Every structure is written in C-alpha cells, then in structure tokens.
C-alpha cells in the first residue's frame, strides 16, 4: 500500500515536516509486515491535494496562508478534504488556527479558516516572536512512560474554548462549508503553569493539542525538534484510518 501524505506548501515550515515525516516513516515503518510505502508531497494546487490520503498544514502565518489559499482557489478543496472526505489532517501552530472553526485575536476584519475542529483558538497567546519559548510537555498519547516532548512555541495559538458543533449549513459570511469533524473534541495535550503575556511565572493550564475524529492540531512545532515521536504516531493514525476505510468499503461490497 502506498500512502500519499501532503504538506500544504503555501508558506511556512514545509520542508521541516517533510524531513521529519521521512525520518518517522523510516524508523517506524521499515519493519512493517504490510509493506507500507509513503510518498511525501508538497501541495500547492487542488489537483495535488486530491491525490493525497492525508495532509499536514504547517506553521507559519495563518493570515498569509489564508490569503494565498484564497488566491489559489484552494479553500473549497481543503474543506472538502477535511470535512466531507474526512481524511486525516494535522495542523501545527498556524495550521491549528486554519483548522479551527473559530479564532480570536484575528487580523482586523477576521480571517478565513478551513475549520474542522469545533474549537475557538486564541492567536498569539504568548505574545510576539521574541516571546517564543520551549517547554517540556507530557503527552499521554505517546505512551505512559515516554519522556516529555520538547514543545517549541512560536507566536503560538492555544485552544481557548470548545464550541458546539457547526450545523453544516453553508455560511456565506464565513464561507464555511461542510460539517466539522465527526465525534467530540479530545484534549490531547496541555501546557501546565503557563504564564500570562509579560509575566515570568504562571499557573494557567493551556490546551495545546486536540483531536476530533480525523483532525489533529498542535500549538507547538514538533517538526522543529528532530524528535520523530509525534510524526510517527500520526502516521500510524493515518495508516489505521485508511485500513479501517478499506475494511468498511470491502464489507459494503461483500
Ligand atoms: N508559528 C506559527 O505558526 C505562528 C502562528 C501565527 N501566530 C498565526 O496565527 O498564524
């Protein structure tokens, strides 16, 4: 089975994701009995997106990414991919903003989102570029005894609210289309002891990783760490969801 994973390449940290995906595939799937092979492709057009089984929307700047996606006419295809075809998608940082149904602290006049996750994100929660930081996160989904994951936070958003599911009705103002992902929003990671902007110490607990059905989002940048664990975990989810779909199709035919 060959699985094509795309990385949306309009702007931001594209090659870093591709490099880590390659490493994760080599380290975690080389012994796989099912002979899974991966193709990792940059995605800039609807045609390229349609060839993908799964997609990463990287970090960068969501406002810029949205403008470029609109110019290239990619929004409908992205919404179709996430909310109608329910293919696996992972957004990191700006990618998480793009995958949220709502965002606050957006640029004036708002910004267009792909949606999929029934959450409201707060952009730039920790301030500007110079307030970037690294923090150890304990992520249970990687395994109970796993060592902490280095979370790289760069003008990072956080999930400030889990909202009620969107109705699936097209909204001409927000240009939403399709329902959000199936199922409930699961909190996959929190950053404990987060401080307010400008403060040294804090005791807030911020939601920095979420999943809802096929859609996964992280506030931080695993692709900048050299640690393949989250990429390997996500590729495993992609493989499992494709196997599941394959089974459903075969059962339907039987
Ligand atoms: N590193 C990042 O991806 C920053 C995200 C940026 N603050 C945005 O809203 O798009």
XYZ file of C-alpha atoms and ligand atoms in Angstrom:
264
model
C 0.000 0.000 0.000
C 1.393 3.442 -0.909
C 0.099 6.317 1.159
C 0.446 9.854 -0.128
C 0.840 12.460 2.573
C 0.760 16.094 1.533
C 2.175 19.126 3.287
C 0.396 22.342 2.355
C 3.202 24.418 0.870
C 1.834 27.929 0.549
C 4.017 29.394 3.275
C 5.766 28.327 6.479
C 7.699 25.310 7.732
C 7.107 22.839 4.917
C 10.444 21.106 4.407
C 10.900 20.573 8.147
C 7.710 18.494 8.205
C 8.709 16.525 5.121
C 12.120 15.737 6.623
C 10.638 14.539 9.893
C 7.910 12.542 8.127
C 10.645 10.765 6.161
C 12.576 10.003 9.339
C 9.425 8.828 11.135
C 8.484 6.564 8.235
C 11.982 5.100 8.068
C 12.232 4.471 11.795
C 8.689 3.275 12.483
C 7.528 1.509 9.352
C 10.625 -0.160 7.940
C 9.798 -3.424 9.767
C 6.127 -3.245 8.861
C 4.827 -6.523 7.514
C 2.292 -4.850 5.300
C 4.933 -3.224 3.126
C 3.585 0.259 3.543
C 5.354 2.886 1.497
C 4.846 6.611 1.770
C 5.094 9.483 -0.670
C 5.514 12.898 0.942
C 4.463 15.702 -1.367
C 4.305 19.476 -1.260
C 0.782 20.655 -2.039
C 0.019 23.911 -3.837
C -2.892 23.029 -6.104
C -6.289 21.358 -5.886
C -5.053 18.541 -8.139
C -2.103 17.852 -5.846
C -4.395 17.885 -2.806
C -6.822 15.448 -4.386
C -4.007 12.914 -4.795
C -3.322 12.932 -1.043
C -4.577 10.476 1.550
C -3.646 12.781 4.426
C -2.413 16.338 4.888
C -0.307 18.477 7.221
C -0.955 22.213 7.416
C 2.330 23.602 8.751
C 3.204 26.510 11.000
C 3.863 29.918 9.567
C 1.366 32.735 9.445
C -2.293 31.799 9.151
C -3.346 35.206 7.801
C -0.854 34.948 4.932
C -1.657 31.296 4.339
C -5.362 32.147 4.087
C -4.745 34.928 1.563
C -2.625 32.653 -0.621
C -5.118 29.759 -0.324
C -7.947 32.086 -1.367
C -5.953 33.391 -4.343
C -5.158 29.878 -5.487
C -8.792 28.838 -5.051
C -7.856 26.130 -2.541
C -10.351 26.730 0.261
C -13.198 24.643 -1.129
C -10.882 21.723 -1.842
C -9.383 21.980 1.653
C -12.837 21.985 3.283
C -13.899 19.081 1.125
C -10.767 17.153 2.185
C -11.241 17.820 5.909
C -14.998 17.951 6.409
C -16.572 15.938 3.627
C -13.991 13.263 2.819
C -12.854 13.211 6.461
C -9.256 12.486 5.531
C -6.616 12.709 8.271
C -5.279 16.233 8.703
C -2.809 17.661 11.207
C -2.258 21.364 11.735
C 0.743 22.728 13.624
C 0.537 26.245 15.049
C -0.776 28.382 12.134
C -2.131 25.063 10.809
C -4.104 24.630 14.035
C -5.540 28.133 13.540
C -6.584 27.195 9.995
C -8.317 24.037 11.239
C -10.293 25.776 13.999
C -13.924 26.680 13.401
C -13.344 29.989 15.189
C -10.399 32.181 16.086
C -9.963 35.231 18.262
C -7.286 37.914 18.072
C -7.534 37.594 14.309
C -6.419 40.335 11.984
C -8.872 43.190 11.606
C -11.974 42.136 9.724
C -11.361 38.470 10.574
C -9.587 35.832 8.572
C -10.764 32.877 6.593
C -10.450 29.442 8.185
C -10.772 25.920 6.848
C -12.362 24.651 10.067
C -12.966 21.071 11.097
C -12.196 21.323 14.803
C -15.039 22.571 16.989
C -12.767 24.867 18.922
C -12.051 28.541 19.228
C -8.340 29.318 19.185
C -6.694 32.362 20.643
C -3.952 33.507 18.306
C -0.561 34.643 19.590
C -1.432 33.582 23.136
C 2.114 34.010 24.418
C 2.935 37.266 22.631
C 5.247 38.033 19.757
C 8.167 36.264 18.093
C 10.678 37.325 20.768
C 8.486 35.731 23.423
C 8.943 32.326 21.826
C 9.934 29.571 24.241
C 10.464 25.866 24.707
C 8.618 23.841 27.349
C 8.535 20.164 28.233
C 5.110 18.610 27.655
C 3.922 15.306 28.954
C 1.811 13.813 26.165
C -0.056 10.721 27.261
C -0.915 9.638 23.725
C 2.767 8.913 23.086
C 2.671 6.311 25.859
C 2.580 6.426 29.647
C 6.293 6.032 30.257
C 7.500 8.202 27.452
C 9.861 11.044 28.205
C 8.455 14.582 27.880
C 8.196 16.144 24.448
C 10.023 19.435 23.797
C 7.255 21.858 22.830
C 8.540 24.706 20.652
C 6.122 27.644 20.934
C 6.475 30.423 18.363
C 3.684 33.034 18.351
C 1.592 30.046 19.292
C -2.182 29.823 19.475
C -3.979 27.846 22.197
C -7.452 26.353 22.294
C -9.410 28.725 24.473
C -12.819 27.136 24.090
C -14.510 24.001 22.831
C -17.593 25.139 20.942
C -20.760 23.358 19.916
C -20.577 21.588 16.567
C -21.262 23.607 13.453
C -24.519 22.909 11.676
C -23.034 22.055 8.319
C -25.034 24.782 6.620
C -23.031 26.942 4.285
C -22.453 30.321 5.841
C -21.798 32.910 3.178
C -20.069 35.295 5.558
C -17.538 32.864 6.985
C -17.638 30.793 3.820
C -17.941 27.658 5.892
C -18.861 24.509 4.134
C -19.455 21.032 5.442
C -19.761 19.825 8.997
C -16.925 19.826 11.433
C -15.155 16.540 12.091
C -17.122 13.616 13.470
C -17.058 12.988 17.190
C -16.126 15.018 20.213
C -13.088 17.197 20.687
C -10.451 15.321 22.694
C -7.836 17.215 24.647
C -4.540 15.540 23.743
C -2.083 17.825 25.497
C -1.916 20.689 27.956
C 0.819 23.079 28.924
C 0.785 23.435 32.681
C 1.984 26.507 34.529
C 1.563 28.764 31.533
C 2.164 32.430 32.302
C 0.222 35.415 31.031
C 1.990 37.569 28.441
C 4.690 39.618 30.146
C 4.733 37.529 33.311
C 7.532 35.189 34.300
C 5.545 32.614 36.233
C 2.024 31.341 35.868
C -0.378 28.629 36.835
C -2.709 28.526 33.848
C -3.339 25.272 32.041
C -3.485 25.794 28.307
C -4.838 23.298 25.808
C -2.068 22.827 23.246
C -3.088 19.644 21.420
C -6.553 18.472 20.362
C -8.123 15.849 18.163
C -11.594 15.500 16.738
C -12.132 12.488 14.510
C -9.787 12.828 11.559
C -8.476 16.256 12.590
C -5.489 16.779 14.897
C -3.932 20.069 15.944
C -0.924 21.169 17.992
C 0.002 24.674 19.131
C 3.690 23.840 19.045
C 6.146 22.721 16.368
C 7.288 19.074 16.582
C 8.895 19.483 13.156
C 11.499 21.805 14.686
C 12.679 19.322 17.309
C 14.188 16.366 15.470
C 12.006 14.175 17.723
C 10.027 11.881 15.423
C 7.566 10.570 18.010
C 4.525 12.700 17.140
C 5.086 12.323 13.393
C 5.400 8.548 13.827
C 2.259 8.445 15.990
C 0.312 10.492 13.449
C 1.459 8.351 10.506
C 0.254 5.312 12.444
C -3.166 7.009 12.854
C -3.229 7.702 9.119
C -2.447 4.075 8.288
C -5.070 2.804 10.755
C -7.773 5.106 9.400
C -7.051 4.024 5.807
C -7.147 0.368 6.801
C -10.450 0.977 8.560
C -11.918 2.722 5.488
C -10.678 -0.101 3.303
C -12.409 -2.648 5.546
C -15.671 -0.676 5.506
C -15.594 -0.488 1.710
C -14.872 -4.229 1.419
C -17.625 -5.104 3.901
C -20.069 -2.907 1.991
C -19.207 -4.743 -1.196
C -19.451 -8.177 0.412
N 4.468 29.728 14.416
C 3.276 29.910 13.940
O 2.767 29.137 13.148
C 2.608 31.170 14.353
C 1.133 31.227 14.081
C 0.644 32.656 13.952
N 0.595 33.331 15.196
C -0.713 32.636 13.282
O -1.694 32.968 13.822
O -0.800 32.221 12.175
